[in-house]
PDB file of C-alpha atoms in Angstrom:
ATOM      1  CA  MET A   1       0.000   0.000   0.000  1.00  0.00           C
ATOM      2  CA  ALA A   2       1.069   3.565  -0.556  1.00  0.00           C
ATOM      3  CA  THR A   3       2.937   5.330   2.207  1.00  0.00           C
ATOM      4  CA  GLU A   4       2.130   8.611   3.809  1.00  0.00           C
ATOM      5  CA  ARG A   5       4.336  11.362   2.437  1.00  0.00           C
ATOM      6  CA  ALA A   6       6.120  13.559   4.906  1.00  0.00           C
ATOM      7  CA  SER A   7       5.821  17.313   4.631  1.00  0.00           C
ATOM      8  CA  ARG A   8       9.189  18.674   5.784  1.00  0.00           C
ATOM      9  CA  SER A   9      12.729  17.637   6.610  1.00  0.00           C
ATOM     10  CA  THR A  10      14.122  17.562  10.112  1.00  0.00           C
ATOM     11  CA  PRO A  11      17.798  18.428  10.736  1.00  0.00           C
ATOM     12  CA  GLY A  12      19.867  15.408  11.625  1.00  0.00           C
ATOM     13  CA  THR A  13      17.709  12.838   9.832  1.00  0.00           C
ATOM     14  CA  PRO A  14      19.247  10.351   7.373  1.00  0.00           C
ATOM     15  CA  ARG A  15      19.756  11.735   3.901  1.00  0.00           C
ATOM     16  CA  GLY A  16      16.695  11.358   1.675  1.00  0.00           C
ATOM     17  CA  LEU A  17      14.175  10.903   4.483  1.00  0.00           C
ATOM     18  CA  SER A  18      11.583  13.578   5.162  1.00  0.00           C
ATOM     19  CA  TRP A  19       9.319  13.715   8.172  1.00  0.00           C
ATOM     20  CA  ARG A  20       5.948  15.110   9.047  1.00  0.00           C
ATOM     21  CA  PRO A  21       5.827  17.734  11.804  1.00  0.00           C
ATOM     22  CA  ARG A  22       5.687  16.211  15.280  1.00  0.00           C
ATOM     23  CA  ARG A  23       7.165  12.948  14.010  1.00  0.00           C
ATOM     24  CA  ARG A  24      10.062  11.640  16.041  1.00  0.00           C
ATOM     25  CA  VAL A  25      13.465  11.707  14.394  1.00  0.00           C
ATOM     26  CA  GLY A  26      14.361   8.242  13.126  1.00  0.00           C
ATOM     27  CA  THR A  27      10.822   7.124  12.320  1.00  0.00           C
ATOM     28  CA  VAL A  28       8.905   6.662   9.104  1.00  0.00           C
ATOM     29  CA  VAL A  29       5.181   6.262   8.388  1.00  0.00           C
ATOM     30  CA  ARG A  30       4.436   3.120   6.388  1.00  0.00           C
ATOM     31  CA  TYR A  31       0.629   3.225   6.205  1.00  0.00           C
ATOM     32  CA  ARG A  32      -1.697   6.130   5.628  1.00  0.00           C
ATOM     33  CA  ARG A  33      -4.184   7.165   8.294  1.00  0.00           C
ATOM     34  CA  TRP A  34      -7.223   5.899   6.379  1.00  0.00           C
ATOM     35  CA  VAL A  35      -5.565   2.484   6.046  1.00  0.00           C
ATOM     36  CA  ARG A  36      -5.003   2.343   9.800  1.00  0.00           C
ATOM     37  CA  TRP A  37      -8.628   3.271  10.521  1.00  0.00           C
ATOM     38  CA  LEU A  38      -9.800   0.707   7.977  1.00  0.00           C
ATOM     39  CA  HIS A  39      -7.852  -1.941   9.874  1.00  0.00           C
ATOM     40  CA  VAL A  40      -9.502  -0.860  13.118  1.00  0.00           C
ATOM     41  CA  GLY A  41     -12.923  -1.260  11.516  1.00  0.00           C
ATOM     42  CA  VAL A  42     -11.985  -4.676  10.157  1.00  0.00           C
ATOM     43  CA  TYR A  43     -10.623  -5.769  13.553  1.00  0.00           C
ATOM     44  CA  VAL A  44     -13.834  -4.816  15.344  1.00  0.00           C
ATOM     45  CA  THR A  45     -16.279  -6.268  12.815  1.00  0.00           C
ATOM     46  CA  VAL A  46     -14.343  -9.508  12.343  1.00  0.00           C
ATOM     47  CA  LEU A  47     -14.087 -10.090  16.094  1.00  0.00           C
ATOM     48  CA  ILE A  48     -17.831  -9.536  16.487  1.00  0.00           C
ATOM     49  CA  LEU A  49     -18.546 -11.869  13.567  1.00  0.00           C
ATOM     50  CA  LEU A  50     -16.319 -14.583  15.021  1.00  0.00           C
ATOM     51  CA  ALA A  51     -17.913 -14.196  18.454  1.00  0.00           C
ATOM     52  CA  THR A  52     -21.509 -14.301  17.232  1.00  0.00           C
ATOM     53  CA  GLY A  53     -20.797 -16.957  14.614  1.00  0.00           C
ATOM     54  CA  GLY A  54     -19.077 -19.152  17.196  1.00  0.00           C
ATOM     55  CA  TRP A  55     -21.993 -18.689  19.588  1.00  0.00           C
ATOM     56  CA  LEU A  56     -24.464 -19.806  16.920  1.00  0.00           C
ATOM     57  CA  LEU A  57     -22.225 -22.698  15.886  1.00  0.00           C
ATOM     58  CA  LEU A  58     -22.361 -23.981  19.464  1.00  0.00           C
ATOM     59  CA  GLY A  59     -26.137 -24.234  19.118  1.00  0.00           C
ATOM     60  CA  LYS A  60     -26.954 -21.340  21.448  1.00  0.00           C
ATOM     61  CA  GLU A  61     -29.215 -19.460  19.060  1.00  0.00           C
ATOM     62  CA  GLY A  62     -32.017 -19.334  21.629  1.00  0.00           C
ATOM     63  CA  ASP A  63     -29.671 -18.155  24.385  1.00  0.00           C
ATOM     64  CA  PRO A  64     -28.609 -14.531  23.763  1.00  0.00           C
ATOM     65  CA  SER A  65     -24.881 -13.919  23.967  1.00  0.00           C
ATOM     66  CA  PRO A  66     -23.439 -10.975  25.916  1.00  0.00           C
ATOM     67  CA  LEU A  67     -23.014  -9.098  22.633  1.00  0.00           C
ATOM     68  CA  SER A  68     -26.620  -9.836  21.718  1.00  0.00           C
ATOM     69  CA  ARG A  69     -27.854  -8.457  25.033  1.00  0.00           C
ATOM     70  CA  LEU A  70     -25.655  -5.397  24.637  1.00  0.00           C
ATOM     71  CA  ALA A  71     -26.922  -4.709  21.105  1.00  0.00           C
ATOM     72  CA  GLY A  72     -30.523  -5.533  21.963  1.00  0.00           C
ATOM     73  CA  MET A  73     -31.021  -7.933  19.055  1.00  0.00           C
ATOM     74  CA  PRO A  74     -30.732 -11.689  18.389  1.00  0.00           C
ATOM     75  CA  ASP A  75     -27.310 -13.088  17.589  1.00  0.00           C
ATOM     76  CA  THR A  76     -28.461 -14.122  14.121  1.00  0.00           C
ATOM     77  CA  GLN A  77     -29.543 -10.578  13.296  1.00  0.00           C
ATOM     78  CA  LEU A  78     -26.423  -9.073  14.844  1.00  0.00           C
ATOM     79  CA  HIS A  79     -24.231 -11.447  12.846  1.00  0.00           C
ATOM     80  CA  VAL A  80     -25.951 -10.484   9.592  1.00  0.00           C
ATOM     81  CA  TRP A  81     -25.867  -6.744  10.260  1.00  0.00           C
ATOM     82  CA  VAL A  82     -22.217  -6.740  11.248  1.00  0.00           C
ATOM     83  CA  GLY A  83     -21.516  -8.884   8.191  1.00  0.00           C
ATOM     84  CA  TRP A  84     -23.030  -6.183   6.000  1.00  0.00           C
ATOM     85  CA  ALA A  85     -20.978  -3.563   7.839  1.00  0.00           C
ATOM     86  CA  PHE A  86     -17.835  -5.592   7.205  1.00  0.00           C
ATOM     87  CA  THR A  87     -18.696  -5.888   3.500  1.00  0.00           C
ATOM     88  CA  ALA A  88     -19.312  -2.135   3.296  1.00  0.00           C
ATOM     89  CA  LEU A  89     -15.938  -1.484   4.943  1.00  0.00           C
ATOM     90  CA  LEU A  90     -14.113  -3.621   2.405  1.00  0.00           C
ATOM     91  CA  LEU A  91     -15.907  -2.122  -0.584  1.00  0.00           C
ATOM     92  CA  GLY A  92     -15.490   1.391   0.777  1.00  0.00           C
ATOM     93  CA  GLY A  93     -11.796   0.793   1.375  1.00  0.00           C
ATOM     94  CA  ILE A  94     -11.352  -0.405  -2.209  1.00  0.00           C
ATOM     95  CA  VAL A  95     -13.194   2.620  -3.630  1.00  0.00           C
ATOM     96  CA  ILE A  96     -11.434   5.191  -1.439  1.00  0.00           C
ATOM     97  CA  GLY A  97      -8.017   3.629  -1.830  1.00  0.00           C
ATOM     98  CA  LEU A  98      -8.241   2.177  -5.334  1.00  0.00           C
ATOM     99  CA  ARG A  99      -4.567   2.803  -5.986  1.00  0.00           C
ATOM    100  CA  GLY A 100      -3.589   1.249  -2.664  1.00  0.00           C
ATOM    101  CA  ALA A 101      -5.823  -1.763  -3.321  1.00  0.00           C
ATOM    102  CA  ALA A 102      -4.181  -2.254  -6.719  1.00  0.00           C
ATOM    103  CA  THR A 103      -0.752  -2.013  -5.103  1.00  0.00           C
ATOM    104  CA  PHE A 104      -1.797  -4.558  -2.483  1.00  0.00           C
ATOM    105  CA  VAL A 105      -2.807  -7.069  -5.159  1.00  0.00           C
ATOM    106  CA  THR A 106       0.173  -6.531  -7.489  1.00  0.00           C
ATOM    107  CA  GLU A 107       2.708  -6.589  -4.657  1.00  0.00           C
ATOM    108  CA  SER A 108       1.103  -9.703  -3.156  1.00  0.00           C
ATOM    109  CA  LEU A 109       1.425 -11.443  -6.540  1.00  0.00           C
ATOM    110  CA  ARG A 110       5.043 -10.373  -6.899  1.00  0.00           C
ATOM    111  CA  TYR A 111       7.734 -13.038  -7.213  1.00  0.00           C
ATOM    112  CA  ASP A 112      11.492 -12.513  -7.025  1.00  0.00           C
ATOM    113  CA  ARG A 113      14.311 -15.021  -7.458  1.00  0.00           C
ATOM    114  CA  GLY A 114      15.330 -14.807  -3.811  1.00  0.00           C
ATOM    115  CA  ASP A 115      11.870 -15.537  -2.386  1.00  0.00           C
ATOM    116  CA  VAL A 116      12.467 -19.255  -1.857  1.00  0.00           C
ATOM    117  CA  GLY A 117      15.649 -18.541   0.093  1.00  0.00           C
ATOM    118  CA  TRP A 118      13.844 -15.917   2.159  1.00  0.00           C
ATOM    119  CA  LEU A 119      11.092 -18.392   3.058  1.00  0.00           C
ATOM    120  CA  ALA A 120      13.680 -21.038   3.970  1.00  0.00           C
ATOM    121  CA  ALA A 121      15.355 -18.603   6.381  1.00  0.00           C
ATOM    122  CA  TRP A 122      12.070 -17.304   7.854  1.00  0.00           C
ATOM    123  CA  PRO A 123      11.569 -19.875  10.690  1.00  0.00           C
ATOM    124  CA  ARG A 124      14.902 -18.896  12.245  1.00  0.00           C
ATOM    125  CA  ALA A 125      14.564 -15.193  11.426  1.00  0.00           C
ATOM    126  CA  ILE A 126      11.327 -14.807  13.401  1.00  0.00           C
ATOM    127  CA  PHE A 127      13.434 -15.416  16.511  1.00  0.00           C
ATOM    128  CA  ASN A 128      16.750 -13.732  15.674  1.00  0.00           C
ATOM    129  CA  GLY A 129      15.449 -10.957  13.381  1.00  0.00           C
ATOM    130  CA  ARG A 130      18.011 -11.710  10.641  1.00  0.00           C
ATOM    131  CA  PHE A 131      15.714 -11.600   7.640  1.00  0.00           C
ATOM    132  CA  PRO A 132      17.257 -11.907   4.168  1.00  0.00           C
ATOM    133  CA  THR A 133      16.958  -8.853   1.939  1.00  0.00           C
ATOM    134  CA  HIS A 134      13.979  -8.580  -0.394  1.00  0.00           C
ATOM    135  CA  GLN A 135      12.785  -5.812  -2.681  1.00  0.00           C
ATOM    136  CA  GLY A 136       9.014  -6.052  -2.333  1.00  0.00           C
ATOM    137  CA  HIS A 137       6.560  -3.844  -0.492  1.00  0.00           C
ATOM    138  CA  PHE A 138       5.675  -7.020   1.416  1.00  0.00           C
ATOM    139  CA  ASP A 139       8.097  -9.779   2.299  1.00  0.00           C
ATOM    140  CA  PRO A 140       7.560 -13.183   0.600  1.00  0.00           C
ATOM    141  CA  GLY A 141       5.804 -14.578   3.685  1.00  0.00           C
ATOM    142  CA  GLN A 142       3.409 -11.640   3.792  1.00  0.00           C
ATOM    143  CA  ARG A 143       2.609 -12.109   0.112  1.00  0.00           C
ATOM    144  CA  LEU A 144       1.554 -15.723   0.633  1.00  0.00           C
ATOM    145  CA  ALA A 145      -0.434 -14.780   3.734  1.00  0.00           C
ATOM    146  CA  ASN A 146      -2.102 -11.890   1.907  1.00  0.00           C
ATOM    147  CA  LEU A 147      -3.263 -14.141  -0.926  1.00  0.00           C
ATOM    148  CA  ALA A 148      -4.499 -16.828   1.458  1.00  0.00           C
ATOM    149  CA  MET A 149      -6.397 -14.319   3.624  1.00  0.00           C
ATOM    150  CA  LEU A 150      -7.824 -12.591   0.560  1.00  0.00           C
ATOM    151  CA  ALA A 151      -9.151 -15.901  -0.790  1.00  0.00           C
ATOM    152  CA  ALA A 152     -10.601 -16.814   2.621  1.00  0.00           C
ATOM    153  CA  PHE A 153     -12.184 -13.396   3.123  1.00  0.00           C
ATOM    154  CA  VAL A 154     -13.759 -13.453  -0.352  1.00  0.00           C
ATOM    155  CA  THR A 155     -15.163 -16.958   0.228  1.00  0.00           C
ATOM    156  CA  VAL A 156     -16.483 -16.145   3.716  1.00  0.00           C
ATOM    157  CA  THR A 157     -18.024 -12.845   2.590  1.00  0.00           C
ATOM    158  CA  ALA A 158     -19.562 -14.141  -0.641  1.00  0.00           C
ATOM    159  CA  SER A 159     -21.035 -17.231   1.021  1.00  0.00           C
ATOM    160  CA  GLY A 160     -22.312 -15.118   3.931  1.00  0.00           C
ATOM    161  CA  ILE A 161     -24.063 -12.696   1.574  1.00  0.00           C
ATOM    162  CA  ALA A 162     -25.618 -15.595  -0.327  1.00  0.00           C
ATOM    163  CA  ILE A 163     -26.839 -17.212   2.907  1.00  0.00           C
ATOM    164  CA  ALA A 164     -28.358 -13.921   4.108  1.00  0.00           C
ATOM    165  CA  MET A 165     -30.216 -13.433   0.819  1.00  0.00           C
ATOM    166  CA  LEU A 166     -31.369 -16.994   0.126  1.00  0.00           C
ATOM    167  CA  HIS A 167     -32.884 -18.020   3.501  1.00  0.00           C
ATOM    168  CA  GLY A 168     -33.070 -21.643   2.381  1.00  0.00           C
ATOM    169  CA  GLY A 169     -33.168 -23.758  -0.757  1.00  0.00           C
ATOM    170  CA  PRO A 170     -30.806 -26.334  -2.310  1.00  0.00           C
ATOM    171  CA  ALA A 171     -27.865 -23.930  -2.531  1.00  0.00           C
ATOM    172  CA  PHE A 172     -28.279 -23.083   1.155  1.00  0.00           C
ATOM    173  CA  VAL A 173     -27.352 -26.660   2.065  1.00  0.00           C
ATOM    174  CA  TRP A 174     -23.806 -26.381   0.699  1.00  0.00           C
ATOM    175  CA  LEU A 175     -23.335 -22.663   1.310  1.00  0.00           C
ATOM    176  CA  VAL A 176     -23.497 -23.068   5.099  1.00  0.00           C
ATOM    177  CA  PRO A 177     -20.618 -25.592   5.342  1.00  0.00           C
ATOM    178  CA  LEU A 178     -18.648 -23.539   2.797  1.00  0.00           C
ATOM    179  CA  HIS A 179     -19.094 -20.492   5.026  1.00  0.00           C
ATOM    180  CA  GLN A 180     -18.077 -22.462   8.113  1.00  0.00           C
ATOM    181  CA  TRP A 181     -14.998 -24.181   6.663  1.00  0.00           C
ATOM    182  CA  SER A 182     -13.683 -21.034   5.015  1.00  0.00           C
ATOM    183  CA  THR A 183     -13.988 -19.383   8.434  1.00  0.00           C
ATOM    184  CA  TYR A 184     -12.053 -22.251  10.001  1.00  0.00           C
ATOM    185  CA  LEU A 185      -9.266 -21.659   7.471  1.00  0.00           C
ATOM    186  CA  LEU A 186      -9.362 -17.907   8.049  1.00  0.00           C
ATOM    187  CA  ILE A 187      -8.999 -18.074  11.847  1.00  0.00           C
ATOM    188  CA  PRO A 188      -5.391 -19.421  11.975  1.00  0.00           C
ATOM    189  CA  LEU A 189      -4.379 -16.993   9.225  1.00  0.00           C
ATOM    190  CA  LEU A 190      -5.754 -14.097  11.249  1.00  0.00           C
ATOM    191  CA  ALA A 191      -4.141 -15.398  14.421  1.00  0.00           C
ATOM    192  CA  GLY A 192      -0.755 -15.547  12.714  1.00  0.00           C
ATOM    193  CA  HIS A 193      -1.245 -12.112  11.203  1.00  0.00           C
ATOM    194  CA  ILE A 194      -2.122 -10.619  14.591  1.00  0.00           C
ATOM    195  CA  ALA A 195       0.812 -12.330  16.300  1.00  0.00           C
ATOM    196  CA  ILE A 196       3.233 -10.852  13.763  1.00  0.00           C
ATOM    197  CA  ALA A 197       1.544  -7.438  13.554  1.00  0.00           C
ATOM    198  CA  CYS A 198       1.599  -7.069  17.343  1.00  0.00           C
ATOM    199  CA  GLY A 199       5.320  -7.813  17.490  1.00  0.00           C
ATOM    200  CA  ILE A 200       4.914 -10.835  19.751  1.00  0.00           C
ATOM    201  CA  LEU A 201       7.581 -12.788  17.876  1.00  0.00           C
ATOM    202  CA  PRO A 202      11.124 -11.540  18.654  1.00  0.00           C
ATOM    203  CA  GLY A 203      12.041 -10.957  15.019  1.00  0.00           C
ATOM    204  CA  TYR A 204       9.060  -8.645  14.541  1.00  0.00           C
ATOM    205  CA  ARG A 205       9.492  -6.462  17.615  1.00  0.00           C
ATOM    206  CA  GLY A 206       8.571  -2.863  16.844  1.00  0.00           C
ATOM    207  CA  VAL A 207       6.525  -3.716  13.759  1.00  0.00           C
ATOM    208  CA  TRP A 208       3.222  -3.000  15.557  1.00  0.00           C
ATOM    209  CA  ARG A 209       3.936   0.719  15.335  1.00  0.00           C
ATOM    210  CA  SER A 210       3.461   0.658  11.556  1.00  0.00           C
ATOM    211  CA  MET A 211      -0.302   0.144  12.001  1.00  0.00           C
ATOM    212  CA  HIS A 212      -0.982   1.503  15.493  1.00  0.00           C
ATOM    213  CA  LEU A 213      -0.562   4.669  17.566  1.00  0.00           C
ATOM    214  CA  GLY A 214       0.017   7.012  14.650  1.00  0.00           C
ATOM    215  CA  GLY A 215       1.809   4.506  12.466  1.00  0.00           C
ATOM    216  CA  ARG A 216       5.320   5.602  13.499  1.00  0.00           C
ATOM    217  CA  LEU A 217       7.865   2.914  12.645  1.00  0.00           C
ATOM    218  CA  ASP A 218      11.555   3.056  13.576  1.00  0.00           C
ATOM    219  CA  VAL A 219      13.722   3.306  10.479  1.00  0.00           C
ATOM    220  CA  ALA A 220      15.934   0.508  11.797  1.00  0.00           C
ATOM    221  CA  VAL A 221      12.913  -1.813  11.962  1.00  0.00           C
ATOM    222  CA  ALA A 222      11.784  -0.778   8.472  1.00  0.00           C
ATOM    223  CA  ARG A 223      15.295  -1.365   7.123  1.00  0.00           C
ATOM    224  CA  ARG A 224      15.387  -4.844   8.672  1.00  0.00           C
ATOM    225  CA  LEU A 225      11.924  -5.945   7.515  1.00  0.00           C
ATOM    226  CA  TRP A 226      11.200  -3.976   4.309  1.00  0.00           C
ATOM    227  CA  PRO A 227      14.511  -2.703   2.895  1.00  0.00           C
ATOM    228  CA  GLY A 228      13.282  -2.407  -0.686  1.00  0.00           C
ATOM    229  CA  TRP A 229      10.210  -0.454   0.345  1.00  0.00           C
ATOM    230  CA  LEU A 230      12.268   1.898   2.535  1.00  0.00           C
ATOM    231  CA  ASP A 231      14.743   2.574  -0.298  1.00  0.00           C
ATOM    232  CA  ARG A 232      11.888   3.558  -2.629  1.00  0.00           C
ATOM    233  CA  HIS A 233      10.328   5.670   0.124  1.00  0.00           C
ATOM    234  CA  GLU A 234      13.615   7.530   0.632  1.00  0.00           C
ATOM    235  CA  GLN A 235      13.939   8.183  -3.103  1.00  0.00           C
ATOM    236  CA  ASP A 236      10.365   9.467  -3.358  1.00  0.00           C
ATOM    237  CA  ASP A 237      10.980  11.929  -0.506  1.00  0.00           C
ATOM    238  CA  VAL A 238      14.158  13.381  -1.966  1.00  0.00           C
TER     239      VAL A 238
END
């Protein structure tokens, strides 16, 4: 995705890097503000969908969940409404950030000659932080995860919309398990994404700042994780 351009240079910063006012020296903004807010919306809606969907899957449709009581509506209705909100968020994000969405897809489909070596070194690098160099906006592991999550999200969303609109019939019989199993596949992908994005793994310490609390990311962390992206960002800001 596109990065947020800085508006002025600060004395003492590395050559070629520009910074927005009130940004700390030695930091760079990787994601734009609207992208960060979009992620917040996705976090909230997806968590609610998983909670209500899990409650219904356990056969507790007649027993209102805490979220259902809080919202004042049945879990089934809450699940559907939040599902529509999630769909609107995704479509709105694509429309507002069409260029960023295109970059996300093209960069996720990118393949470089060193990708296999990067993936081979990844299990050790998540603990020691010694990631091989790559030139993509996303590292090779992120690209695979992006494509897998995109496929799972599309399947979950499309099947959920179809279920909400059909309310029964022959197609309903196979749409429900499709919706459930695509959700089962999505959950570990999301868990891994959250673990990495929160910097829980030693090799990814500091990465959480790129999407949270203003999006400030230490240049040293950016250089270690996304060297190619940082080089292009420096050139653009010259």
